Structures are given as C-alpha cells and as structure tokens.
CSV table of C-alpha atoms in Angstrom, one decimal:
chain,number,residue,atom,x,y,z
A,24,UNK,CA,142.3,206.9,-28.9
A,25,UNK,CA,139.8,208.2,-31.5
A,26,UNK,CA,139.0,211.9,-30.4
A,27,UNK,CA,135.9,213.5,-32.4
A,28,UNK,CA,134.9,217.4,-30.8
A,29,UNK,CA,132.0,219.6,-31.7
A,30,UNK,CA,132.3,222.8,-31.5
A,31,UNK,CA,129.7,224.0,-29.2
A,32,UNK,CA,128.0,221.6,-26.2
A,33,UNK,CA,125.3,223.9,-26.3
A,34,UNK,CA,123.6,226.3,-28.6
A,35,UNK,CA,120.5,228.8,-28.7
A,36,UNK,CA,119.6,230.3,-31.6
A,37,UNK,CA,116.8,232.2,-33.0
A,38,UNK,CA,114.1,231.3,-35.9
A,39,UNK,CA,115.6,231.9,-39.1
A,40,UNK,CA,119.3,232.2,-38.1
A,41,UNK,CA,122.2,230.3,-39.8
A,42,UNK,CA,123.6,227.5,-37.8
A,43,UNK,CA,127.1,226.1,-38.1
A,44,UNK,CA,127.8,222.9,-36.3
A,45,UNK,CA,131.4,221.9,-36.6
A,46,UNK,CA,132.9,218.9,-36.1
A,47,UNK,CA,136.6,218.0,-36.4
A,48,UNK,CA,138.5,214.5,-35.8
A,49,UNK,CA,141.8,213.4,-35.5
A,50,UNK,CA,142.1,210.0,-36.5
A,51,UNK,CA,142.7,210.6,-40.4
A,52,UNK,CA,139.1,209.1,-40.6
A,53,UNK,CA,137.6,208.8,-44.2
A,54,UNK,CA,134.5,208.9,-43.2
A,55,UNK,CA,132.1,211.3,-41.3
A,56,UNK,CA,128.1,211.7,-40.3
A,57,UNK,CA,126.4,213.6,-39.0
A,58,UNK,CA,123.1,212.7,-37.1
A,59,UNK,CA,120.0,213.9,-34.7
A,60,UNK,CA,118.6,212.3,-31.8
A,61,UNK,CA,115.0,212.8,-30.2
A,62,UNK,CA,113.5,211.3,-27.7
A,63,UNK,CA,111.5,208.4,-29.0
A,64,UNK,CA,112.9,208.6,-32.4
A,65,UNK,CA,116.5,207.1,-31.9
A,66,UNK,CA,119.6,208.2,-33.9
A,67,UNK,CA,118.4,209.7,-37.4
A,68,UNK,CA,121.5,209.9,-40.2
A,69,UNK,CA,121.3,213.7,-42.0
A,70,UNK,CA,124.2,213.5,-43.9
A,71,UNK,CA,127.6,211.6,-44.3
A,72,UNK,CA,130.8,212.2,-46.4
A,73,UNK,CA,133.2,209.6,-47.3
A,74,UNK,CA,135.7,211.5,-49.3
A,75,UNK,CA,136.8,215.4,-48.9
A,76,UNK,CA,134.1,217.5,-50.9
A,77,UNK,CA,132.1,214.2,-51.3
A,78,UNK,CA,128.5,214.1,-49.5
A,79,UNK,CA,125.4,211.8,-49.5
A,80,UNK,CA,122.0,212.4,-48.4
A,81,UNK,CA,120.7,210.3,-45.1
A,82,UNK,CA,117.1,209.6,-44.0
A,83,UNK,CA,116.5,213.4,-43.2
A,84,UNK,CA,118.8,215.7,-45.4
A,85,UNK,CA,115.3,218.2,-45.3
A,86,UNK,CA,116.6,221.5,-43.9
A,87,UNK,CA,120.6,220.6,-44.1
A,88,UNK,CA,123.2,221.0,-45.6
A,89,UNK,CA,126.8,220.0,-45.1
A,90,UNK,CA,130.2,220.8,-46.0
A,91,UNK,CA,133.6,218.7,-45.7
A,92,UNK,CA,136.4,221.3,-47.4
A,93,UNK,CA,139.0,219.2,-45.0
A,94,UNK,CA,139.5,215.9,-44.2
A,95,UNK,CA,139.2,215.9,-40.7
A,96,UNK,CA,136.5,218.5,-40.8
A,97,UNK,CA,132.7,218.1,-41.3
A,98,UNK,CA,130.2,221.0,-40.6
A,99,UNK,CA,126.6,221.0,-40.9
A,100,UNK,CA,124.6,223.8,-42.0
A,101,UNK,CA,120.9,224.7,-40.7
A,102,UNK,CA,120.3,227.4,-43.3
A,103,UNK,CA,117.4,229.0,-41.7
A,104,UNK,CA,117.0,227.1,-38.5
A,105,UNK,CA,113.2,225.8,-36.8
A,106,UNK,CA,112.1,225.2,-33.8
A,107,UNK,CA,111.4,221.4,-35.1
A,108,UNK,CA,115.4,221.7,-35.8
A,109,UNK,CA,115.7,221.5,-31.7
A,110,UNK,CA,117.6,218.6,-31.1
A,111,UNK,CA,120.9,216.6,-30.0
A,112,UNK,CA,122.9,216.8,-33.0
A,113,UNK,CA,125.9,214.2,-33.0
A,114,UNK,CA,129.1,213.8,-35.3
A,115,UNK,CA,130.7,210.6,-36.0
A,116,UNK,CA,133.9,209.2,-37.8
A,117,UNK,CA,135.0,206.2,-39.5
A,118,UNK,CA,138.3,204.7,-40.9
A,119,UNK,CA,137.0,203.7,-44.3
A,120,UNK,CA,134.0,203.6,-46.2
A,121,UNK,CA,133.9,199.9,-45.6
A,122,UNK,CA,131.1,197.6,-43.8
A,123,UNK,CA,132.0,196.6,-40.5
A,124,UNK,CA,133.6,199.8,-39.6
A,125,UNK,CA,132.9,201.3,-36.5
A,126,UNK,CA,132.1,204.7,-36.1
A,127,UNK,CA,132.8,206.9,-33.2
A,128,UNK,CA,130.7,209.6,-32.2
A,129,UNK,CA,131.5,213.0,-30.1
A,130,UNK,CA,129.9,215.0,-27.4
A,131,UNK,CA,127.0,216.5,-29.1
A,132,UNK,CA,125.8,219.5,-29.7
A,133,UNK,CA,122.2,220.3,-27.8
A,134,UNK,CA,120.6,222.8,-30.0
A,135,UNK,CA,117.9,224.9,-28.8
A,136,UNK,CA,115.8,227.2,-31.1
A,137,UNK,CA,113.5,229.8,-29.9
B,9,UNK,CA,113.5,197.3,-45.2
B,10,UNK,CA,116.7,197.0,-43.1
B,11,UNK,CA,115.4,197.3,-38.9
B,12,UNK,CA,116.8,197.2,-35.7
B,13,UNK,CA,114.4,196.4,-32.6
B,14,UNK,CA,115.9,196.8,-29.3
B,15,UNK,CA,113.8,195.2,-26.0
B,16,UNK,CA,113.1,196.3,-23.7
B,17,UNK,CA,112.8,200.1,-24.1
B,18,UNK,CA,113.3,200.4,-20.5
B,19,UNK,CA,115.1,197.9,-17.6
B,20,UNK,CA,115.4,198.5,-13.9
B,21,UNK,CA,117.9,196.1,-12.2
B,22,UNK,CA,118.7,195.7,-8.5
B,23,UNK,CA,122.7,195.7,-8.1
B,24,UNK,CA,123.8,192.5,-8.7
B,25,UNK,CA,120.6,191.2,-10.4
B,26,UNK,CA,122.0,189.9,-14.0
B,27,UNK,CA,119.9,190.2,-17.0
B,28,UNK,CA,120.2,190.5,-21.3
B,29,UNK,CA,119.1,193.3,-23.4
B,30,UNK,CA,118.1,192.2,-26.6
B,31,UNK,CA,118.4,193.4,-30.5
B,32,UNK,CA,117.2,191.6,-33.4
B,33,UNK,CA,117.5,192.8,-36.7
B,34,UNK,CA,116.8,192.9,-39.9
B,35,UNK,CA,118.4,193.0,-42.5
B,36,UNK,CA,119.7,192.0,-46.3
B,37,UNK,CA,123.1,190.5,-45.0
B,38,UNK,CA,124.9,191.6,-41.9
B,39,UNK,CA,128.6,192.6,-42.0
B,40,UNK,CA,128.4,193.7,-38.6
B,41,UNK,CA,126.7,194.2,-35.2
B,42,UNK,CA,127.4,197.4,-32.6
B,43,UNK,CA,127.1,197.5,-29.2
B,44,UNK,CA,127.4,201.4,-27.9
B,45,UNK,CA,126.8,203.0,-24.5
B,46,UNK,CA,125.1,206.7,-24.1
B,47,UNK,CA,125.3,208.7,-20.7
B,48,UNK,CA,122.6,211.4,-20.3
B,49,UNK,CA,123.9,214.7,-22.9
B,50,UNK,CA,126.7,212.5,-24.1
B,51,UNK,CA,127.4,211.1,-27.4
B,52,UNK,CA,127.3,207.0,-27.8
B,53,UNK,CA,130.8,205.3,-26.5
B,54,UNK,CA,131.2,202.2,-28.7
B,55,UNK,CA,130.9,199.2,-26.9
B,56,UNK,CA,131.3,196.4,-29.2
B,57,UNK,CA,131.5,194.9,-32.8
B,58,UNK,CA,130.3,191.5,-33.8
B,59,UNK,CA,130.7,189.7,-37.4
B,60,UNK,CA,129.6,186.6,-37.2
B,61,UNK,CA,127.3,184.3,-35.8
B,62,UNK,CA,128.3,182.8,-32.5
B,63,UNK,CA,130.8,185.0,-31.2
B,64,UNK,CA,130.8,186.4,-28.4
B,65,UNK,CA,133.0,189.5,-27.2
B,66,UNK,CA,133.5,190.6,-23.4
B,67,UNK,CA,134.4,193.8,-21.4
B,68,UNK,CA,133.9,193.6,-17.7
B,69,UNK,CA,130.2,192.8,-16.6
B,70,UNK,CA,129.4,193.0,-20.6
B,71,UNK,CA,129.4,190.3,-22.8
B,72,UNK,CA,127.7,190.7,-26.3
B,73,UNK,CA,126.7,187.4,-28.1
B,74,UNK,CA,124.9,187.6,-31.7
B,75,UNK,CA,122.9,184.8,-33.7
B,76,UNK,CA,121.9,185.1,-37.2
B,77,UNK,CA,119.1,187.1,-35.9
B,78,UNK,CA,119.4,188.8,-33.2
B,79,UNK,CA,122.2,189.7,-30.2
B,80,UNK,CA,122.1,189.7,-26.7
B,81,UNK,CA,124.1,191.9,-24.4
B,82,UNK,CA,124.5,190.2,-21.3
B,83,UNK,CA,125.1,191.8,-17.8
B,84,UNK,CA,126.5,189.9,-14.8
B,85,UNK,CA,125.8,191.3,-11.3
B,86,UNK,CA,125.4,195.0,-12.6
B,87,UNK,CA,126.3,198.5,-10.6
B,88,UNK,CA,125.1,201.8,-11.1
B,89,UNK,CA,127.3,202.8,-12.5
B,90,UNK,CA,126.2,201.0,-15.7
B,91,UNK,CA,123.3,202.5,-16.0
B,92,UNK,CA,123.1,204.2,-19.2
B,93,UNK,CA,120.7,203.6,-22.6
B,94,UNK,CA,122.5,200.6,-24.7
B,95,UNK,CA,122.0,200.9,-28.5
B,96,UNK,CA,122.7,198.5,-31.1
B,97,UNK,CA,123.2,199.1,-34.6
B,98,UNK,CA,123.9,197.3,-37.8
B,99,UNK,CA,125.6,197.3,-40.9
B,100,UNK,CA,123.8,195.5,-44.1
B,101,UNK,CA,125.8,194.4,-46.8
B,102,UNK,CA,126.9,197.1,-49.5
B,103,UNK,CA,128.4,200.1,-48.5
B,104,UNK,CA,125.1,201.8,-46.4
B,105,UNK,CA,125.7,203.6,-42.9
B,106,UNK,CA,124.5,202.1,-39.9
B,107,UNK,CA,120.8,201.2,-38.7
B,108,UNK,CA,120.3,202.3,-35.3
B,109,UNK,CA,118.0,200.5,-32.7
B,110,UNK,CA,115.8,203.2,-30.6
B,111,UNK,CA,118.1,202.0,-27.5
B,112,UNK,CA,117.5,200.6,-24.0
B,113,UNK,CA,117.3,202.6,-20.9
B,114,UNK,CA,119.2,200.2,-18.2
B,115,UNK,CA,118.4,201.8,-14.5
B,116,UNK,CA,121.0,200.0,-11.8
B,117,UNK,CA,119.5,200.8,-8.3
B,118,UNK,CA,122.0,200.1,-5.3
C-alpha cells in the first residue's frame, strides 16, 4: 500500500513565522504536490515536483515555496506565514510524471495562523 | 480552460435509497477520470480511475461509469457509513496535474 505522512496533523503558528510542512512517501514515487483546501474553493495545486530538485509552479505558488532535496521527500515552505495562509494543506504522490497516474494524498496538515 | 463541475454540491440519502453523483468535465483530451473519497480532517482516499468512454469500474455499493463528457458515480442501497464528500478529478492530455471538482457532500441517514 502507498503510505504518504505529513509531519504535523495540526499546527498554530504566529503571523510572520516560518512554516515547514513536511511530507515524506514511501512508494519510490516520482512525483509529488502539494495542495490547499478551503471550504468552497476545492483542492488548489501550490506546487509539484516531478524529479529530485525539480519544481513547478501550480495555480497559487504566491506565498510558497518548496523544496524536494530527496526523493521521497517534499516540504513546503510558508516564508512568512498569514492568516489567509489558514488552511488544510495536503501532500500527494505519484508513480510517474505520466497522464493517467493516480495520485495519493496523506492526512493533511490543518494549519491555523493567529 | 480545462473544468471539473461536480452536482450536486450536497446529497442527503435515506439508507438504502440509491442515487448518482455527477461530474462533467472539461477538457482538451482526457487521459483519465478520478473518483476519490474525503472523511471530515482527512486527506482524499482514491476511489477510482477511468480511461475511456464506457467503462465502468466497481467497489462495493460504488460503481463509477464515464461518457465522453461526464461520469457518474453510482450508489446502490447506501449506509452511513458512506457518507463522505466524493471528488472527481481529471487529467487533460499533456503532462498537466489534475483538475479537481469542488466535491459532493453525500449525507447517509439510517
């Protein structure tokens, strides 16, 4: 079975502070994203990697930033987090960078900031 | 512009009361149609994947059926434990991520 963990279910954090959200899987995956889900809105794509040190921009890359030093790991970055940055964040995975590949998400991380 | 629209936003179902939620898309050449499952604070469980027009895939009292422009996911004589939000998502042709439906809310009252 495809297992994808975040590092933290829940978070609080504080105007202006660096987030790290982590995200590891261990499926030898290619590919990983990372996305953020309001109510209303749906699933929004941030930013995916296909390839170690290899990222692309998604729909709403404003405020992010990301880093894949390992294969199986992805983090994203809030480098001086928002309140508008309080969210469900959610990692996902994929075999290849190939269409029709299905992706696998994990837990989520519900980030609150004050 | 590649879109997902998922109806209805919201469903309530007596147990046992069978129905179909619905997602038609589009988009500039599918290579592939997702059924996934969210729980309240959980991430998406995948569901399904559908390639082609006319077929149709089955787990349990889910069966997921897709047309060149839309798919249905069918539920027979539903429990509540399958209540959940449903969302649907699709790949266009060319190596681009997923489009995501906004997801519907299925309520199964006993």
């Amino acid at each position: 079975d495809v297992k994808v963990t975040q590092s933290s279910r829940y978070l609080v954090k504080r105007t202006g502070e660096k987030v790290f959200l982590e995200c590891v899987q261990d499926m030898d995956h290619e590919n990983m994203f990372w996305y953020r889900q309001d109510p209303g809105l749906g699933l929004r794509l941030i930013y995916f990697s296909y390839d170690v040190k290899m990222k692309e921009k998604g729909d709403i890359p404003e405020g992010y930033s990301v880093s894949r030093e390992k294969k199986e790991r992805f983090s994203l970055i809030l480098e001086s987090a928002s309140t508008n940055q309080t969210s469900m964040y959610l990692c996902a995975s994929s075999l290849l960078y190939r269409v029709g590949e299905t992706q696998y998400f994990g837990p989520g991380t519900r980030l609150l900031v004050l | 512009e590649d879109q997902v629209t998922q109806s209805p936003e919201a469903l309530r179902l007596q147990e046992g009361e069978s129905s179909s939620l619905n997602c038609s898309y589009t988009v500039s050449g599918l290579r592939g149609l997702f059924w996934y499952r969210q729980d309240p604070g959980k991430g998406p469980e995948f569901l399904f994947t559908l390639y082609s027009a006319g077929e149709e895939k089955e787990k349990e009292r889910l069966k997921a059926t897709l047309t060149k422009k839309e798919s249905f996911l069918h539920i027979t004589a539903p429990k509540p434990e399958d209540s959940a939000t449903y969302l649907c998502a699709v790949q266009p042709s060319g190596n681009t991520p997923l489009v995501f439906g906004k997801g519907t809310r299925l309520s199964v009252i006993a």
